[in-house]
């Protein structure tokens, strides 16, 4: 039962990657991309911590951060 929220959130990211991301210009400053990061964070850390890490990552996305390599923490 604990995996259900995680799977639902990963599905939402997959919907974004399939339907929204292809019609937008590529703008991600990070490797891995923010959506790849979110899927990995959710898979490794579960729903609560995965959402927290993904939110922090999205807040870094802007001209005030240089981007680059930013892996999901262990």
Coordinates of N, CA and C in Angstrom, one line a residue:
X1 N 0.8 -1.2 0.0 CA 0.0 0.0 0.0 C 0.9 1.3 0.0
X2 N 2.0 1.2 0.6 CA 2.9 2.4 0.6 C 3.5 2.7 -0.7
X3 N 3.5 1.7 -1.6 CA 4.0 2.0 -3.0 C 3.0 2.7 -3.9
X4 N 1.8 2.7 -3.5 CA 0.7 3.3 -4.4 C 0.9 4.8 -4.6
X5 N 1.2 5.6 -3.5 CA 1.4 7.0 -3.8 C 2.6 7.3 -4.7
X6 N 3.7 6.5 -4.4 CA 4.9 6.7 -5.2 C 4.6 6.4 -6.7
X7 N 3.9 5.3 -6.9 CA 3.6 4.9 -8.3 C 2.7 5.9 -9.0
X8 N 1.8 6.5 -8.2 CA 0.9 7.5 -8.8 C 1.7 8.8 -9.2
X9 N 2.6 9.2 -8.3 CA 3.4 10.4 -8.6 C 4.3 10.1 -9.8
X10 N 4.9 9.0 -9.9 CA 5.8 8.6 -11.0 C 4.9 8.6 -12.3
X11 N 3.7 8.2 -12.2 CA 2.8 8.2 -13.4 C 2.5 9.6 -13.8
X12 N 2.3 10.5 -12.9 CA 2.1 11.9 -13.2 C 3.3 12.5 -13.9
X13 N 4.5 12.2 -13.5 CA 5.7 12.7 -14.1 C 5.8 12.1 -15.5
X14 N 5.4 10.8 -15.7 CA 5.5 10.2 -17.0 C 4.5 10.9 -18.0
X15 N 3.3 11.2 -17.4 CA 2.3 12.0 -18.3 C 2.9 13.3 -18.7
X16 N 3.6 14.0 -17.8 CA 4.3 15.2 -18.2 C 5.3 15.0 -19.3
X17 N 6.1 13.9 -19.1 CA 7.2 13.6 -20.1 C 6.6 13.3 -21.4
X18 N 5.5 12.6 -21.5 CA 4.9 12.1 -22.7 C 4.1 13.2 -23.4
X19 N 3.3 14.1 -22.7 CA 2.4 15.0 -23.4 C 2.8 16.5 -23.3
X20 N 3.5 16.9 -22.2 CA 3.8 18.3 -22.1 C 5.2 18.6 -22.5
X21 N 6.1 17.9 -22.0 CA 7.5 18.2 -22.3 C 7.9 18.2 -23.8
X22 N 7.3 17.3 -24.7 CA 7.7 17.4 -26.1 C 7.2 18.7 -26.8
X23 N 6.2 19.4 -26.3 CA 5.8 20.6 -27.0 C 6.4 21.8 -26.4
X24 N 7.3 21.7 -25.5 CA 8.0 22.8 -24.9 C 9.5 22.8 -25.4
X25 N 10.1 23.9 -25.5 CA 11.5 23.9 -25.9 C 12.3 23.4 -24.7
X26 N 13.4 22.7 -25.0 CA 14.3 22.1 -23.9 C 14.9 23.2 -23.2
X27 N 14.7 23.2 -21.8 CA 15.3 24.3 -21.0 C 16.0 23.8 -19.8
X28 N 16.0 22.5 -19.5 CA 16.6 22.0 -18.3 C 18.1 22.3 -18.2
X29 N 18.6 22.9 -17.1 CA 20.0 23.2 -16.9 C 20.7 22.1 -16.2
X30 N 20.0 21.1 -15.9 CA 20.6 20.0 -15.0 C 20.8 18.7 -15.8
X31 N 21.7 17.9 -15.3 CA 21.8 16.5 -15.6 C 21.8 15.7 -14.3
X32 N 20.9 14.8 -14.2 CA 19.8 14.4 -15.1 C 18.8 15.5 -15.1
X33 N 17.9 15.4 -16.2 CA 16.8 16.4 -16.3 C 15.9 16.3 -15.0
X34 N 15.2 17.4 -14.9 CA 14.3 17.5 -13.7 C 13.3 16.3 -13.6
X35 N 12.7 15.9 -14.7 CA 11.8 14.8 -14.7 C 12.5 13.5 -14.4
X36 N 13.7 13.3 -14.9 CA 14.4 12.1 -14.6 C 14.8 12.1 -13.1
X37 N 15.2 13.2 -12.6 CA 15.5 13.4 -11.2 C 14.3 13.0 -10.3
X38 N 13.1 13.5 -10.7 CA 11.9 13.3 -9.9 C 11.6 11.8 -9.9
X39 N 11.6 11.1 -11.0 CA 11.3 9.7 -11.0 C 12.3 8.9 -10.2
X40 N 13.6 9.3 -10.3 CA 14.6 8.6 -9.4 C 14.4 8.9 -8.0
X41 N 14.2 10.1 -7.6 CA 14.0 10.5 -6.2 C 12.8 9.8 -5.6
X42 N 11.7 9.7 -6.4 CA 10.5 9.0 -5.9 C 10.7 7.5 -5.8
X43 N 11.5 7.0 -6.7 CA 11.8 5.5 -6.7 C 12.6 5.1 -5.5
X44 N 13.7 6.0 -5.3 CA 14.6 5.7 -4.2 C 14.1 6.0 -2.8
X45 N 13.5 7.2 -2.7 CA 13.2 7.8 -1.4 C 11.7 7.7 -1.0
X46 N 10.9 7.3 -1.9 CA 9.4 7.2 -1.6 C 8.7 8.6 -1.9
X47 N 7.4 8.6 -1.6 CA 6.6 9.7 -2.0 C 7.0 11.0 -1.3
X48 N 7.0 11.0 0.0 CA 7.2 12.2 0.8 C 8.6 12.9 0.5
X49 N 9.6 12.1 0.8 CA 11.0 12.6 0.5 C 11.2 12.9 -1.0
X50 N 10.7 12.0 -1.8 CA 10.8 12.2 -3.3 C 10.2 13.5 -3.7
X51 N 9.0 13.9 -3.2 CA 8.4 15.1 -3.6 C 9.2 16.3 -3.0
X52 N 9.7 16.2 -1.8 CA 10.5 17.2 -1.2 C 11.8 17.5 -2.1
X53 N 12.5 16.4 -2.4 CA 13.7 16.6 -3.2 C 13.4 17.1 -4.6
X54 N 12.3 16.7 -5.2 CA 12.0 17.2 -6.5 C 11.6 18.7 -6.5
X55 N 10.9 19.1 -5.4 CA 10.5 20.5 -5.3 C 11.7 21.4 -5.1
X56 N 12.7 20.9 -4.3 CA 13.9 21.7 -4.1 C 14.7 21.8 -5.4
X57 N 14.7 20.7 -6.2 CA 15.4 20.7 -7.5 C 14.7 21.7 -8.4
X58 N 13.3 21.7 -8.5 CA 12.6 22.6 -9.4 C 12.8 24.1 -8.9
X59 N 12.9 24.3 -7.7 CA 13.2 25.7 -7.2 C 14.5 26.2 -7.6
X60 N 15.5 25.3 -7.9 CA 16.8 25.7 -8.3 C 16.8 26.1 -9.8
X61 N 15.8 25.7 -10.5 CA 15.7 25.9 -12.0 C 15.4 27.4 -12.3
X62 N 16.4 28.1 -12.6 CA 16.3 29.5 -13.0 C 17.7 30.1 -13.3
X63 N 17.7 31.3 -13.7 CA 18.9 32.0 -14.0 C 19.9 32.2 -12.9
X64 N 19.4 32.1 -11.6 CA 20.2 32.3 -10.4 C 21.0 31.1 -10.1
X65 N 20.8 30.0 -10.8 CA 21.6 28.7 -10.5 C 22.2 28.3 -11.8
X66 N 23.5 27.9 -11.8 CA 24.2 27.5 -13.0 C 23.8 26.2 -13.5
X67 N 23.2 25.3 -12.8 CA 22.8 24.0 -13.3 C 24.0 23.0 -13.2
X68 N 24.1 22.1 -14.1 CA 25.1 21.1 -14.2 C 24.7 19.8 -13.6
X69 N 25.7 19.0 -13.1 CA 25.4 17.7 -12.6 C 24.8 17.8 -11.2
X70 N 23.7 17.2 -11.0 CA 23.0 17.3 -9.7 C 22.2 16.0 -9.5
X71 N 23.0 14.9 -9.0 CA 22.3 13.6 -8.8 C 21.4 13.6 -7.6
X72 N 20.5 12.6 -7.6 CA 19.7 12.4 -6.4 C 20.6 11.9 -5.3
X73 N 20.4 12.5 -4.1 CA 21.3 12.0 -3.0 C 21.0 10.6 -2.5
X74 N 21.9 9.9 -2.0 CA 21.8 8.6 -1.5 C 20.8 8.5 -0.4

